[in-house]
Coordinates of C-alpha atoms in Angstrom, one line a residue:
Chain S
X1141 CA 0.0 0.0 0.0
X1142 CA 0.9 3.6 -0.2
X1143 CA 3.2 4.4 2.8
X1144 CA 2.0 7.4 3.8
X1145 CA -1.9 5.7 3.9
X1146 CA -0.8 2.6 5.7
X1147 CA 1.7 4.3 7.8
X1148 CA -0.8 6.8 8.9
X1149 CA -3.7 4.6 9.1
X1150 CA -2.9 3.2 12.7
X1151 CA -3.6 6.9 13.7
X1152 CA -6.9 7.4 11.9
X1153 CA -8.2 3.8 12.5
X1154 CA -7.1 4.5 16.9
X1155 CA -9.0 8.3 16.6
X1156 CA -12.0 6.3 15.3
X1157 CA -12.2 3.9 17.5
X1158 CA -11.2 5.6 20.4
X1159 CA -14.5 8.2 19.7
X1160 CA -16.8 5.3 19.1
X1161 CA -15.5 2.9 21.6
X1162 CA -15.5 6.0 24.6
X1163 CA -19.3 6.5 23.5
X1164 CA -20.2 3.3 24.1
X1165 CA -18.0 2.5 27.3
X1166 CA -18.5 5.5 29.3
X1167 CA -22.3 6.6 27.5
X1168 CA -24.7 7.2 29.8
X1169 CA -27.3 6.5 27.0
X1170 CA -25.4 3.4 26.3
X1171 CA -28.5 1.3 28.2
X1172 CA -30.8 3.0 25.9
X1173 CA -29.4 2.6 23.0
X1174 CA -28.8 -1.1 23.4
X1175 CA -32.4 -1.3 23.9
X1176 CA -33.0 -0.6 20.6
X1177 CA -30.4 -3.1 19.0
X1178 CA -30.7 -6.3 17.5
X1179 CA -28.3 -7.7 20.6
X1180 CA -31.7 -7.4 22.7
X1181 CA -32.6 -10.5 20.7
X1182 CA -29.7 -12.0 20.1
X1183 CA -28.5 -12.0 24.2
X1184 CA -32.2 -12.2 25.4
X1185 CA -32.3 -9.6 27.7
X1186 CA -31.5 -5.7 27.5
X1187 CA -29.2 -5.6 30.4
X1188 CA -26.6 -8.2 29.0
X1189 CA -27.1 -5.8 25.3
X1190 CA -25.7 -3.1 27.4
X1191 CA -23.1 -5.0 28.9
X1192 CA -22.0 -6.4 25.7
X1193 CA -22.3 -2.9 23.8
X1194 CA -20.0 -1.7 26.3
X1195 CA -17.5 -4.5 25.8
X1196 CA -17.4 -4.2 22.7
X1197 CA -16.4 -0.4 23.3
X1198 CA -13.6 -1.2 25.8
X1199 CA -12.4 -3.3 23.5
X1200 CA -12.3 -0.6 20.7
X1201 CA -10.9 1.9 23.3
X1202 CA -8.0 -1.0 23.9
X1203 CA -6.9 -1.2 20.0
X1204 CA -7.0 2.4 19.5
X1205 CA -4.3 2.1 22.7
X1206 CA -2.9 -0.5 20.8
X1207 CA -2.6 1.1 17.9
X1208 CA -1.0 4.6 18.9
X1209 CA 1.4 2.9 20.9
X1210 CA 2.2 0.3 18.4
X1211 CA 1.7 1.5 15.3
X1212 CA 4.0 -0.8 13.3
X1213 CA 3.0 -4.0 15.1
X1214 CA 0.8 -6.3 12.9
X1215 CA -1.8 -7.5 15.6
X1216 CA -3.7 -4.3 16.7
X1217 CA -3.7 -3.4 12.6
X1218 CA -5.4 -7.4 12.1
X1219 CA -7.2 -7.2 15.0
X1220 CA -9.1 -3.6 13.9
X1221 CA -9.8 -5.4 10.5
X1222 CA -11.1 -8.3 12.3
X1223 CA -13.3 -5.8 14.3
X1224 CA -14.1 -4.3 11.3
X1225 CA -15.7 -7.5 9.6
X1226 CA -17.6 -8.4 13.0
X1227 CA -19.2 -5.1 12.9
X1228 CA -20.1 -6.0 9.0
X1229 CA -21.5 -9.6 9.6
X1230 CA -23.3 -7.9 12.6
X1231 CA -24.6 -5.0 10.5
X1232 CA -25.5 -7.4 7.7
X1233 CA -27.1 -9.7 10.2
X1234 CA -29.3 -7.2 11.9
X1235 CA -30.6 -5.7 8.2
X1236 CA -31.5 -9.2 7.6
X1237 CA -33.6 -9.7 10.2
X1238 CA -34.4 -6.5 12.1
X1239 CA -33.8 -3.6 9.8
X1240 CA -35.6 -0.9 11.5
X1241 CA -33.4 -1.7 14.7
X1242 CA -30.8 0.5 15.5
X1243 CA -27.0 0.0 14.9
X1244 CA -25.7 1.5 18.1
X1245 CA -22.7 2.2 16.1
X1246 CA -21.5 5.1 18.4
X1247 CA -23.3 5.3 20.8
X1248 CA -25.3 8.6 20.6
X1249 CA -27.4 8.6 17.3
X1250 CA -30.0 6.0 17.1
X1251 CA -30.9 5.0 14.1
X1252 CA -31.6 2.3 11.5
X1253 CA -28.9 0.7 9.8
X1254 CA -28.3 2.2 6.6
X1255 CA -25.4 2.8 4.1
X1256 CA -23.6 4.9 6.7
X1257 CA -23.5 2.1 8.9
X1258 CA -22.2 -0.1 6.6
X1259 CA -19.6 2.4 5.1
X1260 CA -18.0 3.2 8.7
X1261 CA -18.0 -1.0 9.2
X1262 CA -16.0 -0.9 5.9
X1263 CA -14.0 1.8 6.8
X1264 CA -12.7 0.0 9.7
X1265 CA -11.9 -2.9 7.8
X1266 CA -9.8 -0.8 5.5
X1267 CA -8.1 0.8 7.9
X1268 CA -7.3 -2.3 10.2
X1269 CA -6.1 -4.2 7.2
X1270 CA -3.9 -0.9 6.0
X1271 CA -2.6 -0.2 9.3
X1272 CA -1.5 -4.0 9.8
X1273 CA 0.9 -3.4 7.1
X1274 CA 2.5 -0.2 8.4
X1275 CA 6.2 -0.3 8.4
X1276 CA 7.1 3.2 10.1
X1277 CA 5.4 4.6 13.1
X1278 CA 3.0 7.5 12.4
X1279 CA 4.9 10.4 14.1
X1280 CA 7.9 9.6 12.5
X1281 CA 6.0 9.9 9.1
X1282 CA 4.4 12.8 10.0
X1283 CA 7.9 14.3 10.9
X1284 CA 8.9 12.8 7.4
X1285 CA 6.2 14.4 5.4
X1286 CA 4.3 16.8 7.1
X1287 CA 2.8 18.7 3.8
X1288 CA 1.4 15.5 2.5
X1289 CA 0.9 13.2 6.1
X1290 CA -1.9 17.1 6.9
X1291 CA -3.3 16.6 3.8
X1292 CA -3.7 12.8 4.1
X1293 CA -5.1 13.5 7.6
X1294 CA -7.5 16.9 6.5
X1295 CA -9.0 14.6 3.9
X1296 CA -9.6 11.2 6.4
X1297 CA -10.8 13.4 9.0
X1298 CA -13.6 14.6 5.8
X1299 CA -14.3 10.9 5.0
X1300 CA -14.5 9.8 9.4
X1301 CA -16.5 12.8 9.3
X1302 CA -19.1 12.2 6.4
X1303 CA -19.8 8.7 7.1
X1304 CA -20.9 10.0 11.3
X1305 CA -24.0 10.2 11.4
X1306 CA -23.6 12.4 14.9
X1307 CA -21.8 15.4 12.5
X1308 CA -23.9 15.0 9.5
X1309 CA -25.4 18.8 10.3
X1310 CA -22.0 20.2 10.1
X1311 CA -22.1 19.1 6.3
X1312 CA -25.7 17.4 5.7
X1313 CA -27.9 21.0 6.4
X1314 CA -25.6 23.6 4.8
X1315 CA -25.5 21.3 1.6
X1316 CA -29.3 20.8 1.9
X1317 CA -29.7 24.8 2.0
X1318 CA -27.4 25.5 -0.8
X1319 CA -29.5 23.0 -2.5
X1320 CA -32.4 25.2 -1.5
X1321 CA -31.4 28.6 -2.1
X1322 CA -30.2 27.7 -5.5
X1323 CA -32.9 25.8 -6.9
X1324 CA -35.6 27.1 -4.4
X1325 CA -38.4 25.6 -2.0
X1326 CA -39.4 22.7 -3.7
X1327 CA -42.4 22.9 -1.4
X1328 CA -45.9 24.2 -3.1
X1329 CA -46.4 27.6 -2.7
X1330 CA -49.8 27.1 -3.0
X1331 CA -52.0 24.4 -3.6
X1332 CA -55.2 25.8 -4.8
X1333 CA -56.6 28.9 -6.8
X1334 CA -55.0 32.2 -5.2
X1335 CA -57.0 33.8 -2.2
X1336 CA -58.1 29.6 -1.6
X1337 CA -58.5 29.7 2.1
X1338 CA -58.3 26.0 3.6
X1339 CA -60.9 25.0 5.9
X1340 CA -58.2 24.2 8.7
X1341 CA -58.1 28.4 8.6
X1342 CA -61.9 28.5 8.6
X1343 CA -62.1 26.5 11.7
X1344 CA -59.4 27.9 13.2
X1345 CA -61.1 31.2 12.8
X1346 CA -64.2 30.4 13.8
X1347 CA -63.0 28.6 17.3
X1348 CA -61.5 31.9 17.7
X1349 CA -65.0 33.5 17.8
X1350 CA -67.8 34.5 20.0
X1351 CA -69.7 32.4 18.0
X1352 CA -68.1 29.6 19.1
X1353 CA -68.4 30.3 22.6
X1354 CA -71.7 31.2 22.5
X1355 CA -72.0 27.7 20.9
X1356 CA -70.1 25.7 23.2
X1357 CA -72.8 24.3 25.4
X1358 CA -74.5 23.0 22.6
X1359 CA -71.2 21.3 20.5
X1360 CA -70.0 18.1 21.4
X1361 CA -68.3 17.1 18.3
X1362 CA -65.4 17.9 16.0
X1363 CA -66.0 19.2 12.2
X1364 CA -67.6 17.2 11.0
X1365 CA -68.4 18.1 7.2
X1366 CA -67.6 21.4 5.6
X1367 CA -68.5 23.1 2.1
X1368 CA -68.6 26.1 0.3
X1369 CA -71.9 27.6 -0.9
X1370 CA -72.9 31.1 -2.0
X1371 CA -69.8 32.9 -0.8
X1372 CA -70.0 31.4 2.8
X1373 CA -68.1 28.7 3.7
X1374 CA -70.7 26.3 6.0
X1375 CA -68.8 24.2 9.0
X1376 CA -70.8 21.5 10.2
X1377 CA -70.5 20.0 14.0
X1378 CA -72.8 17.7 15.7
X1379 CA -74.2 18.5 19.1
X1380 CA -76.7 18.3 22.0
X1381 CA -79.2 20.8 23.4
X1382 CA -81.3 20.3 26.7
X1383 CA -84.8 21.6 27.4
X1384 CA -87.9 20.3 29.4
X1385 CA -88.4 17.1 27.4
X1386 CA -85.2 16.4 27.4
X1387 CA -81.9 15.8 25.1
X1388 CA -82.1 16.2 21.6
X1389 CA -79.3 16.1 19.1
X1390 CA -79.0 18.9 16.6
X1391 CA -76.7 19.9 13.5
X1392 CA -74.6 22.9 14.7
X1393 CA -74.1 24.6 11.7
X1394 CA -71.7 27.8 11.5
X1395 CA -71.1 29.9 8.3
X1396 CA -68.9 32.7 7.8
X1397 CA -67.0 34.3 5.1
X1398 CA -65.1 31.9 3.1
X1399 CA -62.2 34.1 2.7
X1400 CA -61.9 35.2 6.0
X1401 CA -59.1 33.9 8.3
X1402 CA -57.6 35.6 11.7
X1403 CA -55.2 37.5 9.5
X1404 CA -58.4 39.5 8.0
X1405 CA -60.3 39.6 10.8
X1406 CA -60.2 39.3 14.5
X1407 CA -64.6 39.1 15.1
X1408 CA -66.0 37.2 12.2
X1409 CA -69.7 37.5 12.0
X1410 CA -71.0 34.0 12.1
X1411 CA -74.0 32.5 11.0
X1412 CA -74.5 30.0 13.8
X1413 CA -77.8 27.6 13.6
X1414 CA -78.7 24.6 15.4
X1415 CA -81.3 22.4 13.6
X1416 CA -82.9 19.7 15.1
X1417 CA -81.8 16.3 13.6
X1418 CA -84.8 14.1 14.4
X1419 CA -87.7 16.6 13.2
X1420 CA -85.0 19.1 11.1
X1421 CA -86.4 22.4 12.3
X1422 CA -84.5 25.0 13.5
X1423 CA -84.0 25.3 16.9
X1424 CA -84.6 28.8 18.7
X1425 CA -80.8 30.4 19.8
X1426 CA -81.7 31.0 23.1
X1427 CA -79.8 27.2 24.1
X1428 CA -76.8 29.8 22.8
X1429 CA -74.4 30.7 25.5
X1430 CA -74.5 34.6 26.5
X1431 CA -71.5 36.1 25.4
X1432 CA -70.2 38.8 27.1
X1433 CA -70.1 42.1 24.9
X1434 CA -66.5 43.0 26.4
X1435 CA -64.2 41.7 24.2
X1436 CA -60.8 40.4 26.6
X1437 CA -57.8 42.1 26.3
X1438 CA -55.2 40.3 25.1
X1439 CA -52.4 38.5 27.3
X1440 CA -48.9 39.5 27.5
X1441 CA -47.3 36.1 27.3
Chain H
X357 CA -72.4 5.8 10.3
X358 CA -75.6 5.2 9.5
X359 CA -77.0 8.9 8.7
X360 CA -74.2 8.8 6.1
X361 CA -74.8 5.6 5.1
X362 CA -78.3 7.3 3.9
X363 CA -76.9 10.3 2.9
X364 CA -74.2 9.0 0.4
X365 CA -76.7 8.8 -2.0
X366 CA -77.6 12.7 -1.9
X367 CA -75.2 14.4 0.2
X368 CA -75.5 17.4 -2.1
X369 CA -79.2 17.7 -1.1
X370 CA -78.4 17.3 2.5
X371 CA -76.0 20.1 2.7
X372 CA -78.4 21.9 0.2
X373 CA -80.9 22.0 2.8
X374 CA -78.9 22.5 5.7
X375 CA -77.7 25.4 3.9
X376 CA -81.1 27.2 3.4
X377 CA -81.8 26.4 7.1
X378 CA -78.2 27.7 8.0
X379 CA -78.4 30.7 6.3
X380 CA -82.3 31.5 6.5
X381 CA -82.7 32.1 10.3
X382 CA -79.7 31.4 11.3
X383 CA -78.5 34.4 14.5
X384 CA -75.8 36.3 13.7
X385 CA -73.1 36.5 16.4
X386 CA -70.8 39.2 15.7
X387 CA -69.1 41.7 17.6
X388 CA -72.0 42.7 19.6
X389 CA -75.0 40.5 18.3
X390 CA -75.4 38.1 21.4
X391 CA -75.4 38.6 24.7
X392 CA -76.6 41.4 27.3
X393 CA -74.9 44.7 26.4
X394 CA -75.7 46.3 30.1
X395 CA -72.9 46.8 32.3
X396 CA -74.2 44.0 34.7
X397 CA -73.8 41.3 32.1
X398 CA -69.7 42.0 32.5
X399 CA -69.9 40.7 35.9
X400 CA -72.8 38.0 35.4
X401 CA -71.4 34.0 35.4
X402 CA -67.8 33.3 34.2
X403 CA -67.0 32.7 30.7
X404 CA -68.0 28.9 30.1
X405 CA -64.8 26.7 28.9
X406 CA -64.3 26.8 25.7
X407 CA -63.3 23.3 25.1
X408 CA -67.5 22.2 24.8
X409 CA -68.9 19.7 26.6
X410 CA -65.8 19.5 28.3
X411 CA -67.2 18.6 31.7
X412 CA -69.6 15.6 30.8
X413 CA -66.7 14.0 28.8
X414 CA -65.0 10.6 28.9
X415 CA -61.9 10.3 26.9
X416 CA -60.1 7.2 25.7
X417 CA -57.2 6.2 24.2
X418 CA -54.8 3.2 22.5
X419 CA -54.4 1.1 19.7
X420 CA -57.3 -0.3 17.8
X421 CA -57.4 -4.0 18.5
X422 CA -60.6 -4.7 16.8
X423 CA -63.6 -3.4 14.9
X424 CA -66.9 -5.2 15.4
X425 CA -69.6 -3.2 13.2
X426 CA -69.5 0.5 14.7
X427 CA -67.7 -0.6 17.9
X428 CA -64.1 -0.4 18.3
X429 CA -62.3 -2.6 20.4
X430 CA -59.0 -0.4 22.0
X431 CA -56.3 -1.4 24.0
X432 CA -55.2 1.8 26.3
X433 CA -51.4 2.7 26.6
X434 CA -51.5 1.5 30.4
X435 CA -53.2 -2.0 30.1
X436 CA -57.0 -1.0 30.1
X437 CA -59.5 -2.0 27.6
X438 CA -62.1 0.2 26.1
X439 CA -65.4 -0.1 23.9
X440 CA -66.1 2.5 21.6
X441 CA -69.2 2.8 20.2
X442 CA -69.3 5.5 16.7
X443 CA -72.7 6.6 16.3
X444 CA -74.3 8.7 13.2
X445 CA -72.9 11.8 15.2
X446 CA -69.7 10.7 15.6
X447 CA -66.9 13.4 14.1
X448 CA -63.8 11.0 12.8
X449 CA -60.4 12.7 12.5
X450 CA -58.1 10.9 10.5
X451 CA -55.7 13.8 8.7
X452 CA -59.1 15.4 7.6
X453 CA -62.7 14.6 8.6
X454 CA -63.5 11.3 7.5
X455 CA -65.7 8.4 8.1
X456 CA -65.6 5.4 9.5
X457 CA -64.6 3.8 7.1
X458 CA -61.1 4.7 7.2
X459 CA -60.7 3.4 10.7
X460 CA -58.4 0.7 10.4
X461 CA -57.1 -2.2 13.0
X462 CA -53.7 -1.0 14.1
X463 CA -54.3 2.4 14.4
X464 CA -54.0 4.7 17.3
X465 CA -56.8 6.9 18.2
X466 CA -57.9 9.3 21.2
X467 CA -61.7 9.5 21.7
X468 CA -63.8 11.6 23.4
X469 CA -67.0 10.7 24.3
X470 CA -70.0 9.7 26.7
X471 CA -70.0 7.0 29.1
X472 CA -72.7 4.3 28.7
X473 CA -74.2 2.0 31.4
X474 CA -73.0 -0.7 29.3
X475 CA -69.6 0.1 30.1
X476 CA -69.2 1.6 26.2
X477 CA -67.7 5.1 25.4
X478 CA -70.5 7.0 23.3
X479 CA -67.9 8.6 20.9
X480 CA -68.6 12.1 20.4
X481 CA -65.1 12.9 18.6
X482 CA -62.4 10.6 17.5
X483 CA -59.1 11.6 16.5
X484 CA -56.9 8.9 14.6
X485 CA -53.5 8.6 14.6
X486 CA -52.6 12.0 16.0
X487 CA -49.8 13.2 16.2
X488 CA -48.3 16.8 17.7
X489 CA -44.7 16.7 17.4
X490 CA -41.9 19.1 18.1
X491 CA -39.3 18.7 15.8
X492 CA -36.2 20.4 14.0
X493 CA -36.6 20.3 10.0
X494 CA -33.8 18.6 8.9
X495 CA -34.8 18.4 4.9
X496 CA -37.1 19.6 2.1
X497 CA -38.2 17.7 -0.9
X498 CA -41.2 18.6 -2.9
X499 CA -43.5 16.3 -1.3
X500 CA -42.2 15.9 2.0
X501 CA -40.2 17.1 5.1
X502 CA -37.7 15.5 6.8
X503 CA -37.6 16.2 10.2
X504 CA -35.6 14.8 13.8
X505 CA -38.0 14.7 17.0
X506 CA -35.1 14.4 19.4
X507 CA -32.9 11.9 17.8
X508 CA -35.3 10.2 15.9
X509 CA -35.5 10.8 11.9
X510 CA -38.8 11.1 10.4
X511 CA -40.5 11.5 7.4
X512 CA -43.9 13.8 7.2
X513 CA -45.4 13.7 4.2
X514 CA -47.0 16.9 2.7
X515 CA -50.5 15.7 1.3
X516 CA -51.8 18.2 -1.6
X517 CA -55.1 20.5 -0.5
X518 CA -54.9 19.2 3.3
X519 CA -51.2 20.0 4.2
X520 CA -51.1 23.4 5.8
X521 CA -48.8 25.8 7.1
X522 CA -49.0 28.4 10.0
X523 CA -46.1 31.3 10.6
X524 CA -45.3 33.2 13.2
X525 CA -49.1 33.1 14.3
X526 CA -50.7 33.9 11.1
X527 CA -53.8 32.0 9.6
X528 CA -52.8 28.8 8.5
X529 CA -51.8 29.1 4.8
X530 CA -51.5 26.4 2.2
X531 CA -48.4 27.9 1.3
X532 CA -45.8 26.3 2.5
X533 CA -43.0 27.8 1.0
X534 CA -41.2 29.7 4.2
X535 CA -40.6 26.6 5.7
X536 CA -36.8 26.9 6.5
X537 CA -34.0 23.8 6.9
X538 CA -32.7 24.1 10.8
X539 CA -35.9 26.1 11.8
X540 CA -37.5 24.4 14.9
X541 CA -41.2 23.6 14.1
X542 CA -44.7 21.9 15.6
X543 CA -46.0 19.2 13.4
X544 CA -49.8 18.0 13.7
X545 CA -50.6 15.2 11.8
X546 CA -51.2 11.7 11.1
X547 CA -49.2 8.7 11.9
X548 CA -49.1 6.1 9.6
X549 CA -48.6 2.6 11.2
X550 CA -47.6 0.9 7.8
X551 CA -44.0 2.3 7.3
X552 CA -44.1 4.8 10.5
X553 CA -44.4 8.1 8.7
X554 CA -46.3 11.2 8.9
X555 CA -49.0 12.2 7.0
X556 CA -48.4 16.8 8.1
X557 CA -51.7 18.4 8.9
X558 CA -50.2 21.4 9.8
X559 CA -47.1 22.9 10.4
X560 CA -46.5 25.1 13.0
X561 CA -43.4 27.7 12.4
X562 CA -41.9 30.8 14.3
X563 CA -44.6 30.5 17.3

């Protein structure tokens, strides 16, 4: 392999693990995460996930030891790779038959296993098997070569970085706005015909009004059908009213301007009208609620 | 459903009439239309709650375990069992108003309702699948947001002509166009239990 990529490797590889396995030894989430990983089914029980999650980091904190303090040795490089495919088979295995579990790769972002996953699994494989073969110790090559041993490291730290999901908004949102402010929102701007006000405004409006409250003895349901009809926009609730004989149910029907929302108005004039759903006459609007004619003053909040 | 049951065959007509009823003697309450103007109605009873029927109400809620005709078999969130019974009254909330119909086994739902001496809940209202999330947008693609809810990743899709958009307190808009990547933002909407997306309802920015 190329010296300065082998020979730097153990360094990269030891940063990596070192990160990851920290997270996952010394993680106070580490119980929760493990929760959420296939080892739950594997090991039976959640605690012994946990346990094994954070053996599994000690052991990565170990070879990263390994690996700065013996950079040119050939077991902490084979035993990274070796990682490296574990972490594959285990990835590979838990797609197979869990795929919406999460990886637990490092400890901090849950999430399902995905091509990131998979690419970081590689990457330790690659690294391990490069870092096996390193015949000079990393601080001497960086003493060697410093131009090309900071560029080597600037663009490892880019790939390390790009395949963590825990840094993927240092690079993931600014890309994603770029993308945005250059080609603009792909969102609609608007779905209907201009000045189309939706009937989540309507209701929103109207729940906003003293019709509403004047209504709210008699309501007991939410919209229930809603249409458009001469310029009004009717809102149709179910509900119950009480007098001497006793309860009867009634459509609650309120109709206000169609184009009116609580940007162009602040006290719609409603239409309110209950009618009587067994003999379909109106019913008199005395059940109504008296509304006071103060109107509240609004609250600092 | 029954009333709409009968009414699929002439809905038309039935809103036809309700409209001529609606609009025919219907009172207006504006500004000042309702209610005694004198000074002593300021300090006559306390403004009722304005949540109705709030007082008289039972509410329910859990997963959807069975449906036997109009009765919904639902397994609370803490163990306990509930029977809810939809009547021809019964408003059903499933991203928009729907019917019964599109109540499905599997799904969540919150109810609120009456309770029966049969041990039933009379459903007055029943909300399916919501959702009210508070989340950081994360992406934007033309039919859907990406968004994390603490650490979690999640998909809410927009849904043409229901999808809405509210910002900084203004009437809720079908533009949503201002949505921003990074902005934090509240998400109402309807979970969907076959590949555990959102289906948005509303999104809430800059409030």
């Amino acid at each position: 392999m190329i010296p300065v990529v082998s020979d730097l490797a153990p360094l990269v590889c030891a940063v990596l693990l070192a990160v990851t396995g920290a997270g996952k030894l010394f993680g106070r989430r580490t119980a929760q995460v493990a929760a959420d990983t296939v080892l739950v089914r594997v090991l039976g029980d959640a605690r012994r996930a946990a346990l094994a999650l954070r053996t599994i980091g000690g052991v990565e904190v170990a070879l990263a030891a390994a690996l700065l303090a013996a950079p040119t040795a050939v077991v902490p490089g084979a035993a990274t790779a070796a990682l490296g495919l574990g972490f594959t088979g285990y990835l590979g295995y838990a797609r197979a038959t869990a795929p919406e579990s999460s990886c637990g790769c490092s400890a901090k972002q849950e999430g399902p296993i995905g091509l990131l996953s998979f690419s970081r699994a590689g990457l330790v494989v690659l690294g391990g098997a490069a870092a096996a073969t390193a015949d000079t110790s990393w601080w001497s090559r960086i003493a060697d070569r410093p131009a090309v041993s900071t560029v080597f490291l600037v663009a490892a730290t880019v790939v390390v970085g790009a395949l963590t999901a825990d840094l993927d908004r240092l690079w993931l949102l600014p890309l994603r706005r770029a993308r945005i402010r250059l080609f603009g929102n792909p969102l609609p701007a608007s779905a209907g015909p201009a000045g189309q006000v939706p009937v989540a405004a309507s209701v929103e409006l109207l729940e906003r009004s003293l019709a509403w409250q004047a209504a709210s003895p008699v309501v007991r349901s939410a919209l229930l059908d809603s249409w458009d009809d001469e310029g009004w926009r009717v809102l149709r609730f179910a509900g119950v009213y009480e007098d001497m004989r006793g309860a009867h149910p009634v459509s609650v029907l309120f109709a206000l301007d169609r184009t009116a929302t609580i940007d162009t108005t602040e006290n719609p004039a409603v239409r309110v009208s209950l009618i009587d759903d067994e003999t379909e006459e109106l019913v008199p609007a005395d059940v109504l609620a008296p509304v006071p004619s103060r109107t509240a003053l609004p609250l600092a909040t | 459903m029954r009333q709409n049951h009968e009414n699929t065959g002439r809905p038309l007509d039935r809103r036809r009439f309700l409209t001529t009823a609606a609009l025919g003697g219907a009172t207006i309450v504006g500004a000042s239309a309702l209610g005694g103007l004198d000074a002593d109605a300021a300090f006559a009873e306390p403004m009722p709650s304005l949540d109705p029927a709030i007082t008289k109400s039972a509410f329910a809620e859990g997963r959807i375990t069975r449906i036997k005709g109009s009765v919904l078999e639902v397994a609370g969130s803490y163990g306990d069992q509930h029977l809810i019974q939809l009547t021809n009254v019964t408003s059903i909330w499933k991203l928009r108003p729907t019917t019964a119909d599109a109540v499905k086994v599997g799904d969540g739902l919150y109810a609120r309702g009456v309770d029966m001496p049969d041990g039933t809940i009379a459903a007055d209202a029943v909300w399916v699948n919501i959702v009210n999330l508070y989340v950081t947008i994360r992406g934007i693609a033309k039919d859907r947001l990406h968004f994390t809810h603490g650490s979690h990743e999640t998909v809410g899709h927009v849904v043409p002509d229901t999808t809405t958009a509210s910002y900084l307190g203004g009437a809720l808009t079908p533009d949503l166009s201002r949505v921003r990547i990074g902005q934090a933002a509240q998400i109402l909407g309807a979970w969907r239990p076959a590949d555990d997306a959102i289906d948005i309802a509303r999104v809430t920015v800059g409030h």
